[in-house]
Amino acid sequence: MGGGSCGGGGGASSPCASCKLLRRRCAKDCIFAPYFPPDDPHKFAIVHKVFGASNVSKMLQEIPVHQRGDAVSSLVYEANARMRDPVNGCVGAISYLQNQVSQLQLQLAVAQAEILRLQQQHAAIILPTAAQLYCRGGDDDHKPRVSSPLVMSSSASQAAAANMGAAALTNFGSLQPLQY
């Protein structure tokens, strides 16, 4: 992460945010220096306030070097969440987002049901009208009746609308609920 190098070497470089906050000399092998650069003191201050410098130092020493940057990012995120919500921390944020997803899934289900209802209503209105348009004939001039594959009886159009509804419900049924 950060590129702050720690003290030592004649005081040419500034101490890391940790050593600056704790008012101590920053050694060359300071465990905080790579992750808490001097130009971002708030980052260490909030982690120190929530977890304590000693605990963070112990955690970082137990973690492989290549994973420490990610661990510090997580600690900073969790510390910020804990400051916003002292009781629940990041669990509160996760719970809030899961509830929001559930509400949106419910809204989606209601919208899909409304679409299905409107499609069925539209099919029930349009298909008999189409049948009336295409089935004219048999008047006094002895014109032949025109038959079309689009022509359906009223009961056939209702059956088609019901089949559309069943297909839509089948597709909607494939949604899986969230696992917590």
PDB file of C-alpha atoms in Angstrom:
ATOM      1  CA  MET A   1       0.000   0.000   0.000  1.00  0.00           C
ATOM      2  CA  GLY A   2       1.475   3.356   1.051  1.00  0.00           C
ATOM      3  CA  GLY A   3       5.044   4.186   0.357  1.00  0.00           C
ATOM      4  CA  GLY A   4       6.126   5.933   3.557  1.00  0.00           C
ATOM      5  CA  SER A   5       9.596   4.976   4.642  1.00  0.00           C
ATOM      6  CA  CYS A   6      10.316   5.233   8.307  1.00  0.00           C
ATOM      7  CA  GLY A   7      12.906   7.162  10.238  1.00  0.00           C
ATOM      8  CA  GLY A   8      16.475   6.163  10.733  1.00  0.00           C
ATOM      9  CA  GLY A   9      19.209   7.468   8.506  1.00  0.00           C
ATOM     10  CA  GLY A  10      19.706  10.971   9.899  1.00  0.00           C
ATOM     11  CA  GLY A  11      16.047  12.033  10.109  1.00  0.00           C
ATOM     12  CA  ALA A  12      15.800  12.707   6.355  1.00  0.00           C
ATOM     13  CA  SER A  13      12.437  10.962   6.111  1.00  0.00           C
ATOM     14  CA  SER A  14       9.364  11.600   8.219  1.00  0.00           C
ATOM     15  CA  PRO A  15       7.968   8.971  10.563  1.00  0.00           C
ATOM     16  CA  CYS A  16       4.973   6.900   9.524  1.00  0.00           C
ATOM     17  CA  ALA A  17       1.487   7.953  10.654  1.00  0.00           C
ATOM     18  CA  SER A  18       1.604   5.424  13.495  1.00  0.00           C
ATOM     19  CA  CYS A  19       4.875   6.593  14.991  1.00  0.00           C
ATOM     20  CA  LYS A  20       3.890  10.223  14.502  1.00  0.00           C
ATOM     21  CA  LEU A  21       0.584   9.721  16.364  1.00  0.00           C
ATOM     22  CA  LEU A  22       2.191   7.646  19.108  1.00  0.00           C
ATOM     23  CA  ARG A  23       5.099  10.144  19.315  1.00  0.00           C
ATOM     24  CA  ARG A  24       7.850   7.624  19.016  1.00  0.00           C
ATOM     25  CA  ARG A  25      10.902   7.203  16.856  1.00  0.00           C
ATOM     26  CA  CYS A  26      10.109   5.286  13.674  1.00  0.00           C
ATOM     27  CA  ALA A  27      12.544   2.397  13.179  1.00  0.00           C
ATOM     28  CA  LYS A  28      13.589   1.115   9.768  1.00  0.00           C
ATOM     29  CA  ASP A  29      11.713  -2.128  10.396  1.00  0.00           C
ATOM     30  CA  CYS A  30       8.515  -0.441  11.659  1.00  0.00           C
ATOM     31  CA  ILE A  31       5.649  -2.801  10.851  1.00  0.00           C
ATOM     32  CA  PHE A  32       3.225   0.100  10.312  1.00  0.00           C
ATOM     33  CA  ALA A  33       5.351   2.140   7.867  1.00  0.00           C
ATOM     34  CA  PRO A  34       4.372   0.387   4.595  1.00  0.00           C
ATOM     35  CA  TYR A  35       0.652   0.573   5.382  1.00  0.00           C
ATOM     36  CA  PHE A  36       0.222   3.875   7.237  1.00  0.00           C
ATOM     37  CA  PRO A  37       2.175   6.558   5.342  1.00  0.00           C
ATOM     38  CA  PRO A  38       2.792   9.947   6.973  1.00  0.00           C
ATOM     39  CA  ASP A  39       0.559  11.755   4.462  1.00  0.00           C
ATOM     40  CA  ASP A  40      -2.578   9.911   5.684  1.00  0.00           C
ATOM     41  CA  PRO A  41      -2.597  10.174   9.491  1.00  0.00           C
ATOM     42  CA  HIS A  42      -6.383   9.755   9.798  1.00  0.00           C
ATOM     43  CA  LYS A  43      -6.129   6.193   8.475  1.00  0.00           C
ATOM     44  CA  PHE A  44      -3.991   5.027  11.391  1.00  0.00           C
ATOM     45  CA  ALA A  45      -5.763   7.243  13.937  1.00  0.00           C
ATOM     46  CA  ILE A  46      -9.120   5.566  13.360  1.00  0.00           C
ATOM     47  CA  VAL A  47      -7.630   2.039  13.349  1.00  0.00           C
ATOM     48  CA  HIS A  48      -5.746   2.841  16.557  1.00  0.00           C
ATOM     49  CA  LYS A  49      -8.874   4.252  18.205  1.00  0.00           C
ATOM     50  CA  VAL A  50     -10.969   1.146  17.425  1.00  0.00           C
ATOM     51  CA  PHE A  51      -8.425  -1.691  17.658  1.00  0.00           C
ATOM     52  CA  GLY A  52      -5.393  -0.276  19.460  1.00  0.00           C
ATOM     53  CA  ALA A  53      -1.860  -0.043  18.075  1.00  0.00           C
ATOM     54  CA  SER A  54      -0.630  -3.067  20.022  1.00  0.00           C
ATOM     55  CA  ASN A  55      -3.416  -5.312  18.708  1.00  0.00           C
ATOM     56  CA  VAL A  56      -2.909  -4.127  15.133  1.00  0.00           C
ATOM     57  CA  SER A  57       0.838  -4.736  15.441  1.00  0.00           C
ATOM     58  CA  LYS A  58       0.228  -8.294  16.679  1.00  0.00           C
ATOM     59  CA  MET A  59      -2.275  -8.971  13.882  1.00  0.00           C
ATOM     60  CA  LEU A  60       0.110  -7.724  11.210  1.00  0.00           C
ATOM     61  CA  GLN A  61       2.987  -9.823  12.562  1.00  0.00           C
ATOM     62  CA  GLU A  62       0.851 -12.978  12.362  1.00  0.00           C
ATOM     63  CA  ILE A  63      -0.219 -12.345   8.762  1.00  0.00           C
ATOM     64  CA  PRO A  64       2.032 -13.194   5.781  1.00  0.00           C
ATOM     65  CA  VAL A  65       3.638 -10.081   4.287  1.00  0.00           C
ATOM     66  CA  HIS A  66       1.798 -10.433   0.949  1.00  0.00           C
ATOM     67  CA  GLN A  67      -1.585 -10.318   2.757  1.00  0.00           C
ATOM     68  CA  ARG A  68      -0.883  -7.425   5.103  1.00  0.00           C
ATOM     69  CA  GLY A  69      -2.018  -4.714   2.698  1.00  0.00           C
ATOM     70  CA  ASP A  70      -5.426  -6.356   2.354  1.00  0.00           C
ATOM     71  CA  ALA A  71      -5.621  -6.851   6.115  1.00  0.00           C
ATOM     72  CA  VAL A  72      -4.930  -3.158   6.716  1.00  0.00           C
ATOM     73  CA  SER A  73      -7.608  -2.219   4.158  1.00  0.00           C
ATOM     74  CA  SER A  74     -10.081  -4.430   6.016  1.00  0.00           C
ATOM     75  CA  LEU A  75      -9.095  -2.960   9.376  1.00  0.00           C
ATOM     76  CA  VAL A  76      -9.575   0.580   8.058  1.00  0.00           C
ATOM     77  CA  TYR A  77     -12.976  -0.348   6.583  1.00  0.00           C
ATOM     78  CA  GLU A  78     -14.113  -2.057   9.769  1.00  0.00           C
ATOM     79  CA  ALA A  79     -12.859   0.819  11.942  1.00  0.00           C
ATOM     80  CA  ASN A  80     -14.745   3.366   9.816  1.00  0.00           C
ATOM     81  CA  ALA A  81     -17.902   1.230   9.995  1.00  0.00           C
ATOM     82  CA  ARG A  82     -17.525   0.887  13.766  1.00  0.00           C
ATOM     83  CA  MET A  83     -17.199   4.675  14.107  1.00  0.00           C
ATOM     84  CA  ARG A  84     -20.394   5.200  12.089  1.00  0.00           C
ATOM     85  CA  ASP A  85     -22.294   2.444  13.914  1.00  0.00           C
ATOM     86  CA  PRO A  86     -20.645   1.599  17.257  1.00  0.00           C
ATOM     87  CA  VAL A  87     -23.055  -1.247  18.015  1.00  0.00           C
ATOM     88  CA  ASN A  88     -23.168  -3.158  14.731  1.00  0.00           C
ATOM     89  CA  GLY A  89     -20.131  -1.938  12.788  1.00  0.00           C
ATOM     90  CA  CYS A  90     -19.840  -3.361   9.274  1.00  0.00           C
ATOM     91  CA  VAL A  91     -22.375  -6.098  10.125  1.00  0.00           C
ATOM     92  CA  GLY A  92     -24.997  -3.348  10.339  1.00  0.00           C
ATOM     93  CA  ALA A  93     -24.065  -2.117   6.863  1.00  0.00           C
ATOM     94  CA  ILE A  94     -24.183  -5.653   5.463  1.00  0.00           C
ATOM     95  CA  SER A  95     -27.566  -6.288   7.091  1.00  0.00           C
ATOM     96  CA  TYR A  96     -28.923  -3.025   5.704  1.00  0.00           C
ATOM     97  CA  LEU A  97     -27.781  -3.930   2.182  1.00  0.00           C
ATOM     98  CA  GLN A  98     -29.253  -7.442   2.447  1.00  0.00           C
ATOM     99  CA  ASN A  99     -32.600  -5.956   3.509  1.00  0.00           C
ATOM    100  CA  GLN A 100     -32.432  -3.555   0.596  1.00  0.00           C
ATOM    101  CA  VAL A 101     -31.803  -6.456  -1.818  1.00  0.00           C
ATOM    102  CA  SER A 102     -34.794  -8.340  -0.365  1.00  0.00           C
ATOM    103  CA  GLN A 103     -37.035  -5.299  -0.799  1.00  0.00           C
ATOM    104  CA  LEU A 104     -35.867  -4.836  -4.379  1.00  0.00           C
ATOM    105  CA  GLN A 105     -36.511  -8.515  -5.139  1.00  0.00           C
ATOM    106  CA  LEU A 106     -40.038  -8.107  -3.788  1.00  0.00           C
ATOM    107  CA  GLN A 107     -40.575  -4.998  -5.933  1.00  0.00           C
ATOM    108  CA  LEU A 108     -39.288  -6.935  -8.945  1.00  0.00           C
ATOM    109  CA  ALA A 109     -41.720  -9.791  -8.261  1.00  0.00           C
ATOM    110  CA  VAL A 110     -44.626  -7.344  -7.993  1.00  0.00           C
ATOM    111  CA  ALA A 111     -43.585  -5.631 -11.246  1.00  0.00           C
ATOM    112  CA  GLN A 112     -43.259  -8.978 -13.052  1.00  0.00           C
ATOM    113  CA  ALA A 113     -46.705 -10.038 -11.812  1.00  0.00           C
ATOM    114  CA  GLU A 114     -48.146  -6.740 -13.062  1.00  0.00           C
ATOM    115  CA  ILE A 115     -46.487  -7.251 -16.456  1.00  0.00           C
ATOM    116  CA  LEU A 116     -47.958 -10.748 -16.651  1.00  0.00           C
ATOM    117  CA  ARG A 117     -51.415  -9.458 -15.721  1.00  0.00           C
ATOM    118  CA  LEU A 118     -51.228  -6.739 -18.376  1.00  0.00           C
ATOM    119  CA  GLN A 119     -50.005  -9.217 -21.011  1.00  0.00           C
ATOM    120  CA  GLN A 120     -52.914 -11.531 -20.257  1.00  0.00           C
ATOM    121  CA  GLN A 121     -55.349  -8.626 -20.340  1.00  0.00           C
ATOM    122  CA  HIS A 122     -53.861  -7.437 -23.635  1.00  0.00           C
ATOM    123  CA  ALA A 123     -54.054 -10.932 -25.145  1.00  0.00           C
ATOM    124  CA  ALA A 124     -57.696 -11.293 -24.101  1.00  0.00           C
ATOM    125  CA  ILE A 125     -58.579  -7.985 -25.776  1.00  0.00           C
ATOM    126  CA  ILE A 126     -56.449  -8.203 -28.927  1.00  0.00           C
ATOM    127  CA  LEU A 127     -57.002 -11.807 -29.994  1.00  0.00           C
ATOM    128  CA  PRO A 128     -60.823 -11.674 -30.206  1.00  0.00           C
ATOM    129  CA  THR A 129     -60.550  -8.349 -32.058  1.00  0.00           C
ATOM    130  CA  ALA A 130     -58.118  -9.905 -34.521  1.00  0.00           C
ATOM    131  CA  ALA A 131     -60.494 -12.808 -35.010  1.00  0.00           C
ATOM    132  CA  GLN A 132     -63.293 -10.394 -35.820  1.00  0.00           C
ATOM    133  CA  LEU A 133     -61.129  -8.553 -38.362  1.00  0.00           C
ATOM    134  CA  TYR A 134     -59.874 -11.650 -40.148  1.00  0.00           C
ATOM    135  CA  CYS A 135     -63.099 -13.638 -40.125  1.00  0.00           C
ATOM    136  CA  ARG A 136     -65.276 -11.270 -42.082  1.00  0.00           C
ATOM    137  CA  GLY A 137     -67.069 -12.826 -44.934  1.00  0.00           C
ATOM    138  CA  GLY A 138     -70.130 -14.890 -45.668  1.00  0.00           C
ATOM    139  CA  ASP A 139     -72.198 -11.830 -46.492  1.00  0.00           C
ATOM    140  CA  ASP A 140     -74.778 -11.522 -49.230  1.00  0.00           C
ATOM    141  CA  ASP A 141     -72.141 -11.465 -51.982  1.00  0.00           C
ATOM    142  CA  HIS A 142     -71.154 -15.024 -51.003  1.00  0.00           C
ATOM    143  CA  LYS A 143     -67.556 -14.035 -50.349  1.00  0.00           C
ATOM    144  CA  PRO A 144     -65.506 -16.874 -48.917  1.00  0.00           C
ATOM    145  CA  ARG A 145     -64.513 -16.672 -45.272  1.00  0.00           C
ATOM    146  CA  VAL A 146     -60.901 -15.687 -44.760  1.00  0.00           C
ATOM    147  CA  SER A 147     -59.053 -17.919 -42.394  1.00  0.00           C
ATOM    148  CA  SER A 148     -55.801 -16.934 -40.718  1.00  0.00           C
ATOM    149  CA  PRO A 149     -53.482 -18.693 -38.298  1.00  0.00           C
ATOM    150  CA  LEU A 150     -53.899 -15.632 -36.051  1.00  0.00           C
ATOM    151  CA  VAL A 151     -57.614 -16.246 -35.708  1.00  0.00           C
ATOM    152  CA  MET A 152     -58.582 -17.829 -32.418  1.00  0.00           C
ATOM    153  CA  SER A 153     -61.822 -18.406 -30.682  1.00  0.00           C
ATOM    154  CA  SER A 154     -62.444 -16.569 -27.441  1.00  0.00           C
ATOM    155  CA  SER A 155     -61.763 -19.710 -25.416  1.00  0.00           C
ATOM    156  CA  ALA A 156     -58.583 -20.399 -27.391  1.00  0.00           C
ATOM    157  CA  SER A 157     -57.328 -16.861 -26.761  1.00  0.00           C
ATOM    158  CA  GLN A 158     -58.006 -17.252 -23.048  1.00  0.00           C
ATOM    159  CA  ALA A 159     -56.132 -20.564 -23.048  1.00  0.00           C
ATOM    160  CA  ALA A 160     -53.196 -18.915 -24.844  1.00  0.00           C
ATOM    161  CA  ALA A 161     -53.162 -16.104 -22.285  1.00  0.00           C
ATOM    162  CA  ALA A 162     -53.204 -18.644 -19.457  1.00  0.00           C
ATOM    163  CA  ASN A 163     -50.292 -20.513 -21.064  1.00  0.00           C
ATOM    164  CA  MET A 164     -48.350 -17.248 -21.313  1.00  0.00           C
ATOM    165  CA  GLY A 165     -49.012 -16.666 -17.636  1.00  0.00           C
ATOM    166  CA  ALA A 166     -47.863 -20.145 -16.691  1.00  0.00           C
ATOM    167  CA  ALA A 167     -44.678 -19.715 -18.739  1.00  0.00           C
ATOM    168  CA  ALA A 168     -43.947 -16.371 -17.111  1.00  0.00           C
ATOM    169  CA  LEU A 169     -44.537 -17.805 -13.654  1.00  0.00           C
ATOM    170  CA  THR A 170     -42.268 -20.720 -14.486  1.00  0.00           C
ATOM    171  CA  ASN A 171     -39.499 -18.294 -15.468  1.00  0.00           C
ATOM    172  CA  PHE A 172     -40.102 -16.196 -12.357  1.00  0.00           C
ATOM    173  CA  GLY A 173     -39.948 -19.291 -10.184  1.00  0.00           C
ATOM    174  CA  SER A 174     -36.318 -19.777 -11.193  1.00  0.00           C
ATOM    175  CA  LEU A 175     -35.223 -16.817  -9.027  1.00  0.00           C
ATOM    176  CA  GLN A 176     -33.355 -18.044  -5.991  1.00  0.00           C
ATOM    177  CA  PRO A 177     -33.696 -16.325  -2.606  1.00  0.00           C
ATOM    178  CA  LEU A 178     -30.618 -14.824  -0.998  1.00  0.00           C
ATOM    179  CA  GLN A 179     -28.706 -17.042   1.378  1.00  0.00           C
ATOM    180  CA  TYR A 180     -27.587 -15.255   4.541  1.00  0.00           C
TER     181      TYR A 180
END
